[in-house]
Short mmCIF file of C-alpha atoms and ligand atoms in Angstrom, two decimals:
data_model
loop_
_atom_site.label_atom_id
_atom_site.label_comp_id
_atom_site.label_asym_id
_atom_site.label_seq_id
_atom_site.Cartn_x
_atom_site.Cartn_y
_atom_site.Cartn_z
CA UNK A 13 22.53 15.29 24.86
CA UNK A 14 24.10 16.07 21.50
CA UNK A 15 27.63 15.61 22.90
CA UNK A 16 26.71 11.95 23.44
CA UNK A 17 26.21 11.40 19.74
CA UNK A 18 28.87 13.57 18.13
CA UNK A 19 30.75 10.80 16.37
CA UNK A 20 28.84 7.56 16.17
CA UNK A 21 30.59 4.93 14.10
CA UNK A 22 28.92 2.75 11.54
CA UNK A 23 28.72 -0.97 12.20
CA UNK A 24 30.15 -1.71 8.77
CA UNK A 25 27.58 -4.08 7.24
CA UNK A 26 25.28 -3.17 4.37
CA UNK A 27 21.80 -4.27 3.38
CA UNK A 28 21.11 -6.39 0.27
CA UNK A 29 19.85 -4.18 -2.57
CA UNK A 30 18.50 -7.09 -4.66
CA UNK A 31 16.51 -8.56 -1.76
CA UNK A 32 14.97 -5.18 -0.88
CA UNK A 33 14.03 -4.57 -4.52
CA UNK A 34 12.53 -8.06 -4.88
CA UNK A 35 10.33 -7.60 -1.82
CA UNK A 36 9.21 -4.11 -2.88
CA UNK A 37 8.22 -5.47 -6.28
CA UNK A 38 6.53 -8.59 -4.89
CA UNK A 39 4.39 -6.45 -2.56
CA UNK A 40 3.51 -4.06 -5.38
CA UNK A 41 2.50 -6.99 -7.60
CA UNK A 42 -0.31 -7.89 -5.19
CA UNK A 43 -2.35 -4.87 -6.15
CA UNK A 44 -0.85 -3.42 -9.32
CA UNK A 45 -2.35 -0.44 -11.11
CA UNK A 46 -1.36 1.11 -14.44
CA UNK A 47 1.73 3.25 -14.16
CA UNK A 48 3.58 0.95 -11.75
CA UNK A 49 1.85 1.67 -8.46
CA UNK A 50 -0.48 -0.14 -6.09
CA UNK A 51 -4.03 0.18 -4.85
CA UNK A 52 -4.31 -1.31 -1.36
CA UNK A 53 -6.86 0.66 0.63
CA UNK A 54 -6.79 -0.26 4.32
CA UNK A 55 -8.44 -3.55 5.34
CA UNK A 56 -9.51 -4.51 1.81
CA UNK A 57 -8.76 -7.93 0.33
CA UNK A 58 -5.67 -6.39 -1.28
CA UNK A 59 -4.46 -5.13 2.10
CA UNK A 60 -5.00 -8.63 3.54
CA UNK A 61 -2.89 -10.18 0.77
CA UNK A 62 -0.14 -7.63 1.39
CA UNK A 63 -0.23 -8.27 5.13
CA UNK A 64 -0.11 -12.04 4.58
CA UNK A 65 2.98 -11.66 2.40
CA UNK A 66 4.84 -9.39 4.82
CA UNK A 67 3.86 -11.65 7.72
CA UNK A 68 5.26 -14.66 5.84
CA UNK A 69 8.58 -12.84 5.43
CA UNK A 70 8.60 -12.04 9.16
CA UNK A 71 7.96 -15.69 9.97
CA UNK A 72 10.64 -16.88 7.54
CA UNK A 73 13.10 -14.64 9.38
CA UNK A 74 12.20 -16.34 12.66
CA UNK A 75 10.66 -13.18 14.12
CA UNK A 76 8.08 -13.28 16.86
CA UNK A 77 4.93 -12.08 15.06
CA UNK A 78 2.13 -10.44 17.01
CA UNK A 79 -1.10 -8.79 15.86
CA UNK A 80 -2.93 -6.37 18.12
CA UNK A 81 -6.64 -5.64 18.37
CA UNK A 82 -6.54 -2.80 15.85
CA UNK A 83 -4.66 -4.98 13.36
CA UNK A 84 -1.16 -3.57 13.78
CA UNK A 85 1.38 -6.31 12.98
CA UNK A 86 4.78 -6.50 14.70
CA UNK A 87 7.71 -8.74 13.80
CA UNK A 88 10.23 -8.75 16.64
CA UNK A 89 13.72 -10.21 16.79
CA UNK A 90 13.78 -11.21 20.45
CA UNK A 91 17.55 -11.33 20.61
CA UNK A 92 17.71 -9.63 24.05
CA UNK A 93 15.55 -8.51 26.93
CA UNK A 94 13.94 -5.11 27.30
CA UNK A 95 11.86 -2.74 25.23
CA UNK A 96 12.61 -3.02 21.52
CA UNK A 97 14.05 -0.44 19.21
CA UNK A 98 11.21 -0.20 16.73
CA UNK A 99 10.98 0.82 13.11
CA UNK A 100 8.10 0.39 10.69
CA UNK A 101 5.47 2.18 8.69
CA UNK A 102 2.39 1.04 6.74
CA UNK A 103 1.49 -1.01 3.69
CA UNK A 104 -1.96 0.43 3.02
CA UNK A 105 -1.99 2.85 0.10
CA UNK A 106 -4.22 5.57 -1.30
CA UNK A 107 -6.37 4.31 -4.19
CA UNK A 108 -3.74 5.47 -6.67
CA UNK A 109 -0.60 4.80 -4.65
CA UNK A 110 3.01 4.30 -5.58
CA UNK A 111 5.11 1.32 -4.53
CA UNK A 112 7.31 3.11 -1.96
CA UNK A 113 5.09 5.15 0.39
CA UNK A 114 5.07 3.12 3.63
CA UNK A 115 6.13 -0.17 2.03
CA UNK A 116 9.72 0.98 1.86
CA UNK A 117 9.92 1.65 5.60
CA UNK A 118 8.48 -1.75 6.50
CA UNK A 119 10.61 -3.75 4.07
CA UNK A 120 13.79 -1.83 4.89
CA UNK A 121 13.13 -2.72 8.54
CA UNK A 122 13.08 -6.42 7.63
CA UNK A 123 16.22 -5.88 5.59
CA UNK A 124 18.01 -4.35 8.61
CA UNK A 125 17.16 -7.36 10.77
CA UNK A 126 18.06 -9.92 8.10
CA UNK A 127 21.39 -8.19 7.43
CA UNK A 128 22.37 -8.09 11.11
CA UNK A 129 21.32 -11.72 11.57
CA UNK A 130 23.36 -12.83 8.55
CA UNK A 131 26.39 -10.94 9.91
CA UNK A 132 26.09 -12.47 13.39
CA UNK A 133 25.66 -9.00 14.84
CA UNK A 134 23.30 -9.27 17.80
CA UNK A 135 22.05 -5.98 19.29
CA UNK A 136 21.62 -5.48 23.03
CA UNK A 137 17.90 -4.86 22.66
CA UNK A 138 15.17 -6.52 20.61
CA UNK A 139 14.51 -4.99 17.19
CA UNK A 140 10.93 -4.75 16.00
CA UNK A 141 9.24 -3.86 12.70
CA UNK A 142 5.68 -2.54 12.89
CA UNK A 143 3.06 -2.51 10.12
CA UNK A 144 0.45 0.00 11.27
CA UNK A 145 -3.21 -0.16 10.26
CA UNK A 146 -4.78 2.54 8.07
CA UNK A 147 -1.95 5.07 8.01
CA UNK A 148 -3.25 6.69 4.86
CA UNK A 149 -6.66 7.64 6.15
CA UNK A 150 -7.95 7.29 2.60
CA UNK A 151 -10.59 4.67 3.48
CA UNK A 152 -11.09 5.30 7.23
CA UNK A 153 -10.46 8.58 9.05
CA UNK A 154 -8.42 9.68 10.85
CA UNK A 155 -5.13 8.83 9.18
CA UNK A 156 -2.45 7.11 11.29
CA UNK A 157 -5.32 5.36 13.06
CA UNK A 158 -3.42 2.17 13.98
CA UNK A 159 -0.44 3.96 15.47
CA UNK A 160 -2.76 6.44 17.23
CA UNK A 161 -4.55 3.56 18.96
CA UNK A 162 -1.20 1.87 19.68
CA UNK A 163 -0.03 4.88 21.70
CA UNK A 164 -3.37 5.33 23.48
CA UNK A 165 -4.44 8.45 21.57
CA UNK A 166 -7.75 6.90 20.46
CA UNK A 167 -9.69 4.25 22.35
CA UNK A 168 -10.16 0.87 20.71
CA UNK A 169 -13.97 0.93 20.64
CA UNK A 170 -14.08 4.26 18.83
CA UNK A 171 -11.49 3.00 16.35
CA UNK A 172 -13.39 -0.23 15.69
CA UNK A 173 -16.63 1.72 15.16
CA UNK A 174 -15.07 3.98 12.52
CA UNK A 175 -16.99 3.76 9.24
CA UNK A 176 -15.19 3.82 5.89
CA UNK A 177 -15.99 5.89 2.81
CA UNK A 178 -17.70 2.74 1.45
CA UNK A 179 -19.82 2.21 4.56
CA UNK A 180 -17.85 -0.65 6.20
CA UNK A 181 -17.12 -0.74 9.96
CA UNK A 182 -13.42 -0.97 10.74
CA UNK A 183 -13.88 -3.67 13.39
CA UNK A 184 -15.90 -5.82 10.97
CA UNK A 185 -13.30 -5.42 8.24
CA UNK A 186 -10.52 -6.44 10.64
CA UNK A 187 -12.40 -9.64 11.48
CA UNK A 188 -13.28 -10.29 7.83
CA UNK A 189 -9.63 -10.17 6.71
CA UNK A 190 -8.39 -12.09 9.76
CA UNK A 191 -6.43 -9.29 11.41
CA UNK A 192 -8.35 -8.64 14.64
CA UNK A 193 -5.47 -9.84 16.79
CA UNK A 194 -5.21 -10.68 20.46
CA UNK A 195 -2.40 -8.32 21.56
CA UNK A 196 -3.73 -5.49 23.75
CA UNK A 197 -3.75 -1.80 22.90
CA UNK A 198 -2.29 0.58 23.92
CA UNK A 199 0.87 -1.39 23.21
CA UNK A 200 4.22 -1.52 24.96
CA UNK A 201 6.35 1.60 24.70
CA UNK A 202 9.38 0.98 22.48
CA UNK A 203 12.81 2.06 23.67
CA UNK A 204 12.96 4.34 20.61
CA UNK A 205 11.28 4.55 17.20
CA UNK A 206 12.78 5.51 13.85
CA UNK A 207 10.83 5.43 10.58
CA UNK A 208 12.40 5.40 7.14
CA UNK A 209 10.26 6.91 4.37
CA UNK A 210 10.48 8.49 0.96
CA UNK A 211 10.27 12.27 1.25
CA UNK A 212 7.17 12.51 -0.99
CA UNK A 213 8.13 16.10 -1.74
CA UNK A 214 10.68 17.79 -4.03
CA UNK A 215 13.15 19.34 -1.58
CA UNK A 216 15.95 16.77 -1.18
CA UNK A 217 16.27 16.10 -4.90
CA UNK A 218 15.99 19.77 -5.91
CA UNK A 219 18.60 20.87 -3.37
CA UNK A 220 20.95 17.95 -4.00
CA UNK A 221 20.71 16.24 -0.58
CA UNK A 222 20.81 12.44 -0.37
CA UNK A 223 19.36 12.00 3.15
CA UNK A 224 16.82 13.96 5.17
CA UNK A 225 17.04 13.98 8.97
CA UNK A 226 13.39 14.66 9.75
CA UNK A 227 12.93 16.88 12.78
CA UNK A 228 9.13 17.00 12.91
CA UNK A 229 5.79 16.69 11.13
CA UNK A 230 3.45 19.52 10.24
CA UNK A 231 -0.01 19.82 11.77
CA UNK A 232 -2.97 18.34 9.91
CA UNK A 233 -6.59 19.53 9.86
CA UNK A 234 -9.08 17.48 7.85
CA UNK A 235 -12.78 18.18 7.67
CA UNK A 236 -15.74 17.09 5.60
CA UNK A 237 -18.06 19.88 4.52
CA UNK A 238 -21.62 19.05 3.41
CA UNK A 239 -23.62 21.72 1.60
CA UNK A 240 -27.39 21.31 1.39
CA UNK A 241 -29.11 23.44 -1.28
CA UNK A 242 -32.16 23.38 -3.51
CA UNK A 243 -32.17 20.85 -6.31
CA UNK A 244 -33.81 22.27 -9.40
CA UNK A 245 -33.99 22.35 -13.21
CA UNK A 246 -30.77 23.59 -14.84
CA UNK A 247 -32.59 25.21 -17.74
CA UNK A 248 -35.53 26.90 -16.04
CA UNK A 249 -34.15 28.14 -12.72
CA UNK A 250 -33.00 31.78 -12.96
CA UNK A 251 -29.53 32.34 -11.50
CA UNK A 252 -30.88 34.73 -8.84
CA UNK A 253 -33.17 32.01 -7.45
CA UNK A 254 -30.53 29.31 -7.04
CA UNK A 255 -29.21 27.76 -3.84
CA UNK A 256 -26.50 25.80 -5.57
CA UNK A 257 -24.19 23.44 -3.59
CA UNK A 258 -21.85 22.95 -6.54
CA UNK A 259 -21.20 26.69 -6.74
CA UNK A 260 -20.56 26.81 -2.99
CA UNK A 261 -18.16 23.82 -3.22
CA UNK A 262 -16.27 25.64 -5.97
CA UNK A 263 -16.16 28.88 -3.99
CA UNK A 264 -14.68 27.03 -0.98
CA UNK A 265 -12.08 25.40 -3.22
CA UNK A 266 -11.02 28.77 -4.61
CA UNK A 267 -11.00 30.31 -1.11
CA UNK A 268 -8.66 27.59 0.18
CA UNK A 269 -6.20 28.09 -2.64
CA UNK A 270 -6.23 31.86 -2.14
CA UNK A 271 -5.78 31.42 1.61
CA UNK A 272 -2.71 29.22 1.11
CA UNK A 273 -1.17 31.74 -1.27
CA UNK A 274 -2.03 34.66 1.01
CA UNK A 275 -0.58 32.94 4.12
CA UNK A 276 2.53 31.79 2.22
CA UNK A 277 5.29 29.92 4.09
CA UNK A 278 4.40 26.33 4.82
CA UNK A 279 0.66 26.73 4.40
CA UNK A 280 -0.94 24.12 2.12
CA UNK A 281 -4.65 23.51 1.40
CA UNK A 282 -6.33 20.84 -0.70
CA UNK A 283 -9.86 19.91 -1.71
CA UNK A 284 -9.27 16.25 -2.61
CA UNK A 285 -12.80 14.90 -2.84
CA UNK A 286 -15.97 16.44 -4.29
CA UNK A 287 -19.23 14.49 -4.43
CA UNK A 288 -22.35 16.00 -5.96
CA UNK A 289 -25.84 14.62 -5.64
CA UNK A 290 -27.62 13.69 -7.83
CA UNK A 291 -24.57 14.44 -10.08
CA UNK A 292 -26.41 14.95 -13.36
CA UNK A 293 -25.78 17.36 -16.23
CA UNK A 294 -29.13 19.14 -16.12
CA UNK A 295 -29.85 19.24 -12.40
CA UNK A 296 -28.78 21.92 -9.92
CA UNK A 297 -27.47 19.59 -7.20
CA UNK A 298 -29.29 19.03 -3.93
CA UNK A 299 -26.08 18.39 -2.05
CA UNK A 300 -22.30 18.67 -2.30
CA UNK A 301 -19.86 16.93 0.01
CA UNK A 302 -16.21 17.97 -0.09
CA UNK A 303 -13.11 17.30 2.01
CA UNK A 304 -10.66 19.97 3.17
CA UNK A 305 -7.02 19.11 3.95
CA UNK A 306 -5.24 22.06 5.60
CA UNK A 307 -1.68 21.78 6.96
CA UNK A 308 0.97 23.97 8.53
CA UNK A 309 4.08 23.45 10.66
CA UNK A 310 2.90 26.28 12.95
CA UNK A 311 -0.11 25.50 15.15
CA UNK A 312 -1.06 29.17 15.61
CA UNK A 313 -1.21 29.75 11.86
CA UNK A 314 -3.07 26.49 11.33
CA UNK A 315 -5.70 27.64 13.85
CA UNK A 316 -5.97 30.98 12.06
CA UNK A 317 -6.54 29.17 8.76
CA UNK A 318 -9.27 27.06 10.37
CA UNK A 319 -11.05 30.09 11.79
CA UNK A 320 -10.91 32.02 8.47
CA UNK A 321 -12.39 28.99 6.73
CA UNK A 322 -15.17 28.72 9.33
CA UNK A 323 -16.04 32.42 8.88
CA UNK A 324 -16.09 32.03 5.09
CA UNK A 325 -18.43 29.02 5.33
CA UNK A 326 -20.82 31.03 7.51
CA UNK A 327 -20.84 33.92 5.06
CA UNK A 328 -21.42 31.59 2.10
CA UNK A 329 -24.33 29.90 3.86
CA UNK A 330 -25.99 33.31 4.39
CA UNK A 331 -25.22 34.70 0.95
CA UNK A 332 -26.27 31.61 -0.97
CA UNK A 333 -29.16 30.39 1.17
CA UNK A 334 -27.64 26.95 1.73
CA UNK A 335 -27.11 24.91 4.89
CA UNK A 336 -23.51 23.89 5.62
CA UNK A 337 -22.48 21.12 8.02
CA UNK A 338 -18.89 20.36 8.97
CA UNK A 339 -17.36 17.23 10.49
CA UNK A 340 -13.76 16.93 11.72
CA UNK A 341 -12.09 13.90 10.11
CA UNK A 342 -8.61 14.33 11.60
CA UNK A 343 -6.80 16.97 13.66
CA UNK A 344 -3.20 16.57 14.73
CA UNK A 345 -0.94 19.33 16.01
CA UNK A 346 2.58 19.71 14.60
CA UNK A 347 5.08 17.29 16.16
CA UNK A 348 8.73 17.91 17.04
CA UNK A 349 10.96 14.82 17.06
CA UNK A 350 13.57 13.92 19.69
CA UNK A 351 16.67 16.06 19.26
CA UNK A 352 19.11 13.27 20.19
CA UNK A 353 17.60 10.81 17.69
CA UNK A 354 17.52 13.44 14.93
CA UNK A 355 21.18 14.23 15.72
CA UNK A 356 22.04 10.55 15.59
CA UNK A 357 20.42 10.13 12.15
CA UNK A 358 22.23 13.22 10.88
CA UNK A 359 25.63 12.17 12.24
CA UNK A 360 25.35 8.62 10.95
CA UNK A 361 24.24 9.80 7.51
CA UNK A 362 27.27 12.10 7.39
CA UNK A 363 29.49 9.14 8.39
CA UNK A 364 27.97 7.29 5.42
CA UNK A 365 29.15 10.13 3.18
CA UNK A 366 25.78 11.76 2.59
CA UNK A 367 24.79 15.37 2.32
CA UNK A 368 22.07 15.74 4.93
CA UNK A 369 19.25 18.24 5.28
CA UNK A 370 17.18 18.64 8.42
CA UNK A 371 13.59 19.21 7.43
CA UNK A 372 10.04 18.74 8.71
CA UNK A 373 7.73 16.27 7.00
CA UNK A 374 4.88 17.58 4.92
CA UNK A 375 3.11 14.21 5.03
CA UNK A 376 1.65 12.52 8.08
CA UNK A 377 3.46 9.45 9.43
CA UNK A 378 3.09 6.78 12.10
CA UNK A 379 6.27 8.17 13.68
CA UNK A 380 4.35 11.29 14.75
CA UNK A 381 2.16 9.07 16.94
CA UNK A 382 5.04 6.98 18.34
CA UNK A 383 6.73 10.28 19.28
CA UNK A 384 4.10 10.55 22.06
CA UNK A 385 5.55 7.54 23.89
CA UNK A 386 9.25 7.24 23.05
CA UNK A 387 12.18 9.14 21.52
CA UNK A 388 11.45 9.22 17.79
CA UNK A 389 12.76 10.54 14.49
CA UNK A 390 12.57 9.77 10.78
CA UNK A 391 14.91 9.32 7.85
CA UNK A 392 13.93 10.57 4.37
CA UNK A 393 15.32 9.66 0.97
CA UNK A 394 14.66 11.74 -2.16
CA UNK A 395 11.48 11.35 -4.20
CA UNK A 396 11.98 11.90 -7.92
CA UNK A 397 10.31 15.22 -8.86
CA UNK A 398 8.55 15.09 -5.48
CA UNK A 399 5.73 12.97 -6.94
CA UNK A 400 3.78 10.86 -4.43
CA UNK A 401 0.26 9.49 -3.86
CA UNK A 402 0.60 8.71 -7.56
CA UNK A 403 1.69 5.46 -9.28
CA UNK A 404 4.57 7.42 -10.82
CA UNK A 405 6.17 7.79 -7.36
CA UNK A 406 9.86 6.90 -7.79
CA UNK A 407 13.06 6.73 -5.78
CA UNK A 408 16.29 5.38 -7.30
CA UNK A 409 17.50 2.02 -5.97
CA UNK A 410 20.71 3.63 -4.85
CA UNK A 411 18.79 6.10 -2.65
CA UNK A 412 16.62 3.30 -1.25
CA UNK A 413 19.78 1.43 -0.26
CA UNK A 414 21.35 4.53 1.29
CA UNK A 415 18.32 5.12 3.48
CA UNK A 416 18.14 1.49 4.60
CA UNK A 417 21.82 1.50 5.54
CA UNK A 418 21.38 4.67 7.60
CA UNK A 419 18.37 3.00 9.25
CA UNK A 420 20.50 -0.05 10.06
CA UNK A 421 23.16 1.98 11.82
CA UNK A 422 20.57 4.14 13.59
CA UNK A 423 18.77 1.09 14.98
CA UNK A 424 22.05 -0.52 15.94
CA UNK A 425 23.10 2.56 17.88
CA UNK A 426 19.74 2.99 19.56
CA UNK A 427 19.87 -0.64 20.67
CA UNK A 428 23.42 -0.47 21.96
CA UNK A 429 23.89 3.07 23.23
CA UNK A 430 22.13 3.24 26.57
CA UNK A 431 22.36 7.04 26.63
CA UNK A 432 19.66 7.50 23.95
CA UNK A 433 16.11 6.24 24.25
CA UNK A 434 13.50 5.72 26.90
CA UNK A 435 14.66 4.79 30.39
C1 GLV B 690 -0.57 10.54 4.59
O1 GLV B 690 -0.04 9.99 3.64
C2 GLV B 690 -0.86 11.95 4.49
O2 GLV B 690 -1.91 12.30 3.91
O3 GLV B 690 -0.02 12.75 4.89
MN1 MN B 691 3.42 6.94 4.18
MN1 MN B 692 0.74 8.23 2.01
#
């Protein structure tokens, strides 16, 4: 396969930096937060405004716009017959998001199409840009929910019945914001899928690479842990008589950090959410609810981490006299992308004069779901200091442009080279 893509040539046109920057800023201005980022949790009013804006740009470009029944939006340039070469990402954000995570991939996709149209370069397959629902998983779990439903990995009814952290039903929110569309899910299989994204980690910048050819995504294990104890008076209850959920939540947090350090390698663990009830200064809590985010590129090690955590929870419940319940919020195995598409990204980036590193993604992405149904890979650009899920997230304009130009050539090749892609 790799001999087919040893020396792809670039098509020679370049995206418009000013237009990409203007769209990124206009989208960020819909839901600005201090520090320069955005807060657009999935299916909120802010998400609707963002969707409306992106949809208007798709319409202005003359794209065929479709919305499916889980709210994924697709803008397709129907310039030829056949399955499209698809790109895309998401425009929902975490509550304290930056302006690049997801948005960049969607808007660079529009930029690719607009640039080719303006240059009278018509590919041999349709090109499509997808905006997938609830990629972040911050409001509804699991993450990548829209793309998971698109590829048939989660049935529509279960997805629509998902309840958010604020108690809203996903299906009701879709209707409320006007994005319960008519297109069926699972959706059509693209010919190939390639997603452009900021790295969100420190590696490319620290090692001096300008483009990442992403060869896979690490596995993700999310669970919610609820600890039921004995609420009591903080001043009168002797320490030996306590059944304290806040202590247990803290012990789990420390255990996860120690586990990650002990395992080393790619192991990461995070407790991102801690809720105490009744959450008062002088009350031993009745209940603690925390979330665990555990990731590794190696499924066997990820499973070992999960089983060590389960054993620790059981021991804590016995030692502390509390009741512990767990609920899986998301579980995705590591994904390996299509070798030929990764090669193509790498070769084209080299042709563009970049230093390229092959690396797996630490973050979850819609591409890992699309990889179930068509040849898929991703392109990364550097993230300054590796900061992401933070309004301070930053990538230099020059790097944004580099990534979009590599995306353009990758999509062009995938649309015109019949040897790569689904058959
Ligand atoms: C999605 O952004 C994730 O948590 O990886
Ligand atoms: Mn993202
Ligand atoms: Mn994200």
